[in-house]
Amino acid sequence: TGYVPGGFDMFHQGHLNILRAARERCDRLVVGVTSDEALIRMKGRAPVIPLKERCDLVSSLRFVDAVVVDLDQDKRLAWRLQPFDVLFKGDDWKDTPKGAALEAEMAEVGARVVYLPYTPSTSSTKLRRFIAPEDFSDEAPAQDAEKAEGEAQ
């Protein structure tokens, strides 16, 4: 069983790419859609698309076997609620402190992390920056905000 956590806000090509790539590497694909509250904790702002709608969008994909609500940045909690063998993450996390922490947490529960190509051309952060630039007036440069996008993908 494979697991892909993410916010999946303003569903876009990058989301589709990682979900397709994950499905090619497992027999069963479970997608953890991050709750509104968890996204607010992680990013400091609410998603544009409410949780139920994000779940409906992701569950409509024929190659997604199940959708669950992801409640926390600690993926051991997700594993306890819905055990999986492999967690798929964008390769923007590879060789980073967050990636190393994720790998250690997954090793604790007997799961592994597989990094898949991140799609740099499109992200929810880029879309939101375009739609509501005022949300970013007090943030670091765009590059830092785009890296943060990976946290909820």
PDB file of C-alpha atoms in Angstrom:
ATOM      1  CA  THR A   1       0.000   0.000   0.000  1.00  0.00           C
ATOM      2  CA  GLY A   2       1.261   3.444  -0.919  1.00  0.00           C
ATOM      3  CA  TYR A   3       0.375   6.697   0.789  1.00  0.00           C
ATOM      4  CA  VAL A   4       0.575  10.230  -0.587  1.00  0.00           C
ATOM      5  CA  PRO A   5      -0.057  13.045   1.894  1.00  0.00           C
ATOM      6  CA  GLY A   6      -0.871  16.525   0.688  1.00  0.00           C
ATOM      7  CA  GLY A   7      -3.033  19.588   0.887  1.00  0.00           C
ATOM      8  CA  PHE A   8      -4.240  19.201  -2.711  1.00  0.00           C
ATOM      9  CA  ASP A   9      -5.498  22.769  -2.622  1.00  0.00           C
ATOM     10  CA  MET A  10      -6.380  24.138  -6.061  1.00  0.00           C
ATOM     11  CA  PHE A  11      -5.738  20.713  -7.635  1.00  0.00           C
ATOM     12  CA  HIS A  12      -3.187  21.064 -10.445  1.00  0.00           C
ATOM     13  CA  GLN A  13      -0.781  19.181 -12.729  1.00  0.00           C
ATOM     14  CA  GLY A  14       1.826  18.701  -9.992  1.00  0.00           C
ATOM     15  CA  HIS A  15      -0.747  16.905  -7.842  1.00  0.00           C
ATOM     16  CA  LEU A  16      -1.787  14.730 -10.762  1.00  0.00           C
ATOM     17  CA  ASN A  17       1.839  13.902 -11.598  1.00  0.00           C
ATOM     18  CA  ILE A  18       2.760  12.705  -8.093  1.00  0.00           C
ATOM     19  CA  LEU A  19      -0.441  10.684  -7.698  1.00  0.00           C
ATOM     20  CA  ARG A  20       0.017   8.955 -11.060  1.00  0.00           C
ATOM     21  CA  ALA A  21       3.684   8.222 -10.358  1.00  0.00           C
ATOM     22  CA  ALA A  22       2.824   6.852  -6.912  1.00  0.00           C
ATOM     23  CA  ARG A  23       0.099   4.594  -8.313  1.00  0.00           C
ATOM     24  CA  GLU A  24       2.572   3.102 -10.791  1.00  0.00           C
ATOM     25  CA  ARG A  25       4.687   1.988  -7.823  1.00  0.00           C
ATOM     26  CA  CYS A  26       2.077   0.323  -5.601  1.00  0.00           C
ATOM     27  CA  ASP A  27      -0.899  -2.025  -5.767  1.00  0.00           C
ATOM     28  CA  ARG A  28      -3.133   0.181  -3.631  1.00  0.00           C
ATOM     29  CA  LEU A  29      -2.958   3.971  -3.360  1.00  0.00           C
ATOM     30  CA  VAL A  30      -4.277   5.833  -0.328  1.00  0.00           C
ATOM     31  CA  VAL A  31      -4.227   9.627  -0.422  1.00  0.00           C
ATOM     32  CA  GLY A  32      -4.154  11.648   2.782  1.00  0.00           C
ATOM     33  CA  VAL A  33      -5.776  15.023   2.202  1.00  0.00           C
ATOM     34  CA  THR A  34      -4.597  17.454   4.868  1.00  0.00           C
ATOM     35  CA  SER A  35      -7.356  18.922   7.029  1.00  0.00           C
ATOM     36  CA  ASP A  36      -8.074  22.648   6.909  1.00  0.00           C
ATOM     37  CA  GLU A  37      -6.914  22.999  10.513  1.00  0.00           C
ATOM     38  CA  ALA A  38      -3.617  21.211   9.862  1.00  0.00           C
ATOM     39  CA  LEU A  39      -2.962  23.396   6.798  1.00  0.00           C
ATOM     40  CA  ILE A  40      -3.577  26.508   8.886  1.00  0.00           C
ATOM     41  CA  ARG A  41      -1.080  25.215  11.487  1.00  0.00           C
ATOM     42  CA  MET A  42       1.527  24.389   8.821  1.00  0.00           C
ATOM     43  CA  LYS A  43       1.123  27.331   6.454  1.00  0.00           C
ATOM     44  CA  GLY A  44      -0.498  30.019   8.555  1.00  0.00           C
ATOM     45  CA  ARG A  45      -3.537  30.337   6.292  1.00  0.00           C
ATOM     46  CA  ALA A  46      -6.618  28.374   5.300  1.00  0.00           C
ATOM     47  CA  PRO A  47      -6.789  26.504   2.004  1.00  0.00           C
ATOM     48  CA  VAL A  48      -8.737  28.071  -0.863  1.00  0.00           C
ATOM     49  CA  ILE A  49     -10.733  24.872  -1.437  1.00  0.00           C
ATOM     50  CA  PRO A  50     -12.494  23.371   1.630  1.00  0.00           C
ATOM     51  CA  LEU A  51     -11.527  19.883   2.822  1.00  0.00           C
ATOM     52  CA  LYS A  52     -14.652  18.077   1.608  1.00  0.00           C
ATOM     53  CA  GLU A  53     -14.238  19.442  -1.909  1.00  0.00           C
ATOM     54  CA  ARG A  54     -10.522  18.573  -1.965  1.00  0.00           C
ATOM     55  CA  CYS A  55     -11.372  15.028  -0.858  1.00  0.00           C
ATOM     56  CA  ASP A  56     -14.090  14.740  -3.511  1.00  0.00           C
ATOM     57  CA  LEU A  57     -11.692  15.886  -6.251  1.00  0.00           C
ATOM     58  CA  VAL A  58      -8.970  13.423  -5.267  1.00  0.00           C
ATOM     59  CA  SER A  59     -11.381  10.505  -4.748  1.00  0.00           C
ATOM     60  CA  SER A  60     -12.764  11.011  -8.264  1.00  0.00           C
ATOM     61  CA  LEU A  61      -9.443   9.875  -9.771  1.00  0.00           C
ATOM     62  CA  ARG A  62      -9.788   6.274 -10.970  1.00  0.00           C
ATOM     63  CA  PHE A  63      -6.277   5.315  -9.808  1.00  0.00           C
ATOM     64  CA  VAL A  64      -6.860   6.459  -6.200  1.00  0.00           C
ATOM     65  CA  ASP A  65      -8.174   3.575  -4.099  1.00  0.00           C
ATOM     66  CA  ALA A  66      -8.982   5.480  -0.900  1.00  0.00           C
ATOM     67  CA  VAL A  67      -8.925   8.993   0.493  1.00  0.00           C
ATOM     68  CA  VAL A  68      -8.438   9.737   4.183  1.00  0.00           C
ATOM     69  CA  VAL A  69      -8.128  12.974   6.112  1.00  0.00           C
ATOM     70  CA  ASP A  70      -4.532  13.663   7.155  1.00  0.00           C
ATOM     71  CA  LEU A  71      -4.559  15.392  10.530  1.00  0.00           C
ATOM     72  CA  ASP A  72      -0.956  16.169  11.330  1.00  0.00           C
ATOM     73  CA  GLN A  73       2.527  16.755   9.946  1.00  0.00           C
ATOM     74  CA  ASP A  74       3.655  13.650  11.882  1.00  0.00           C
ATOM     75  CA  LYS A  75       2.953  10.863   9.393  1.00  0.00           C
ATOM     76  CA  ARG A  76       3.258   8.190  12.077  1.00  0.00           C
ATOM     77  CA  LEU A  77      -0.261   9.253  13.080  1.00  0.00           C
ATOM     78  CA  ALA A  78      -1.455   8.726   9.502  1.00  0.00           C
ATOM     79  CA  TRP A  79       0.252   5.322   9.469  1.00  0.00           C
ATOM     80  CA  ARG A  80      -1.483   4.310  12.726  1.00  0.00           C
ATOM     81  CA  LEU A  81      -4.883   5.219  11.267  1.00  0.00           C
ATOM     82  CA  GLN A  82      -4.235   3.680   7.827  1.00  0.00           C
ATOM     83  CA  PRO A  83      -1.104   1.477   7.706  1.00  0.00           C
ATOM     84  CA  PHE A  84       0.977   1.690   4.528  1.00  0.00           C
ATOM     85  CA  ASP A  85       4.277   0.280   3.279  1.00  0.00           C
ATOM     86  CA  VAL A  86       5.588   3.311   1.445  1.00  0.00           C
ATOM     87  CA  LEU A  87       5.009   7.041   1.698  1.00  0.00           C
ATOM     88  CA  PHE A  88       5.525   8.994  -1.521  1.00  0.00           C
ATOM     89  CA  LYS A  89       6.835  12.558  -1.361  1.00  0.00           C
ATOM     90  CA  GLY A  90       8.081  15.107  -3.871  1.00  0.00           C
ATOM     91  CA  ASP A  91      11.838  15.036  -4.390  1.00  0.00           C
ATOM     92  CA  ASP A  92      12.034  18.639  -3.195  1.00  0.00           C
ATOM     93  CA  TRP A  93      12.120  16.993   0.274  1.00  0.00           C
ATOM     94  CA  LYS A  94      15.051  14.694  -0.570  1.00  0.00           C
ATOM     95  CA  ASP A  95      18.286  15.413   1.323  1.00  0.00           C
ATOM     96  CA  THR A  96      16.614  18.060   3.508  1.00  0.00           C
ATOM     97  CA  PRO A  97      16.196  18.094   7.309  1.00  0.00           C
ATOM     98  CA  LYS A  98      12.429  17.598   6.872  1.00  0.00           C
ATOM     99  CA  GLY A  99      13.016  14.659   4.544  1.00  0.00           C
ATOM    100  CA  ALA A 100      15.480  13.070   6.976  1.00  0.00           C
ATOM    101  CA  ALA A 101      12.983  13.487   9.839  1.00  0.00           C
ATOM    102  CA  LEU A 102      10.219  11.944   7.723  1.00  0.00           C
ATOM    103  CA  GLU A 103      12.442   9.004   6.781  1.00  0.00           C
ATOM    104  CA  ALA A 104      13.298   8.418  10.459  1.00  0.00           C
ATOM    105  CA  GLU A 105       9.625   8.571  11.502  1.00  0.00           C
ATOM    106  CA  MET A 106       8.618   6.127   8.779  1.00  0.00           C
ATOM    107  CA  ALA A 107      11.452   3.751   9.704  1.00  0.00           C
ATOM    108  CA  GLU A 108      10.032   3.649  13.248  1.00  0.00           C
ATOM    109  CA  VAL A 109       6.799   2.120  11.906  1.00  0.00           C
ATOM    110  CA  GLY A 110       8.417  -0.069   9.239  1.00  0.00           C
ATOM    111  CA  ALA A 111       7.486   2.073   6.239  1.00  0.00           C
ATOM    112  CA  ARG A 112       9.834   3.707   3.772  1.00  0.00           C
ATOM    113  CA  VAL A 113       9.843   7.002   1.910  1.00  0.00           C
ATOM    114  CA  VAL A 114      10.115   7.111  -1.871  1.00  0.00           C
ATOM    115  CA  TYR A 115      10.763  10.447  -3.524  1.00  0.00           C
ATOM    116  CA  LEU A 116       9.048  11.236  -6.804  1.00  0.00           C
ATOM    117  CA  PRO A 117       9.761  14.078  -9.233  1.00  0.00           C
ATOM    118  CA  TYR A 118       8.403  17.399  -8.008  1.00  0.00           C
ATOM    119  CA  THR A 119       6.708  19.552 -10.664  1.00  0.00           C
ATOM    120  CA  PRO A 120       8.316  22.995 -10.237  1.00  0.00           C
ATOM    121  CA  SER A 121       6.269  24.693 -12.960  1.00  0.00           C
ATOM    122  CA  THR A 122       2.994  24.535 -11.006  1.00  0.00           C
ATOM    123  CA  SER A 123       2.226  24.638  -7.308  1.00  0.00           C
ATOM    124  CA  SER A 124      -0.680  25.699  -5.120  1.00  0.00           C
ATOM    125  CA  THR A 125       1.584  28.400  -3.688  1.00  0.00           C
ATOM    126  CA  LYS A 126       2.263  29.803  -7.178  1.00  0.00           C
ATOM    127  CA  LEU A 127      -1.454  29.744  -7.998  1.00  0.00           C
ATOM    128  CA  ARG A 128      -2.370  31.407  -4.727  1.00  0.00           C
ATOM    129  CA  ARG A 129       0.384  34.008  -5.169  1.00  0.00           C
ATOM    130  CA  PHE A 130      -1.185  34.887  -8.527  1.00  0.00           C
ATOM    131  CA  ILE A 131      -4.784  34.930  -7.248  1.00  0.00           C
ATOM    132  CA  ALA A 132      -4.147  36.653  -3.906  1.00  0.00           C
ATOM    133  CA  PRO A 133      -0.714  38.326  -3.840  1.00  0.00           C
ATOM    134  CA  GLU A 134      -1.675  40.190  -0.669  1.00  0.00           C
ATOM    135  CA  ASP A 135      -1.397  36.867   1.196  1.00  0.00           C
ATOM    136  CA  PHE A 136       2.348  36.956   0.512  1.00  0.00           C
ATOM    137  CA  SER A 137       3.251  40.583   1.171  1.00  0.00           C
ATOM    138  CA  ASP A 138       5.038  39.787   4.440  1.00  0.00           C
ATOM    139  CA  GLU A 139       6.752  36.541   3.365  1.00  0.00           C
ATOM    140  CA  ALA A 140      10.253  35.734   2.213  1.00  0.00           C
ATOM    141  CA  PRO A 141      10.962  35.615  -1.536  1.00  0.00           C
ATOM    142  CA  ALA A 142       8.875  33.365  -3.755  1.00  0.00           C
ATOM    143  CA  GLN A 143      11.514  30.652  -3.760  1.00  0.00           C
ATOM    144  CA  ASP A 144      11.142  30.115  -0.003  1.00  0.00           C
ATOM    145  CA  ALA A 145       7.346  30.043  -0.214  1.00  0.00           C
ATOM    146  CA  GLU A 146       7.465  27.488  -3.021  1.00  0.00           C
ATOM    147  CA  LYS A 147       9.708  25.231  -0.939  1.00  0.00           C
ATOM    148  CA  ALA A 148       7.096  25.457   1.827  1.00  0.00           C
ATOM    149  CA  GLU A 149       4.516  24.171  -0.655  1.00  0.00           C
ATOM    150  CA  GLY A 150       6.213  20.785  -0.483  1.00  0.00           C
ATOM    151  CA  GLU A 151       5.358  20.552   3.215  1.00  0.00           C
ATOM    152  CA  ALA A 152       1.713  19.906   2.442  1.00  0.00           C
ATOM    153  CA  GLN A 153       2.175  17.962  -0.768  1.00  0.00           C
TER     154      GLN A 153
END
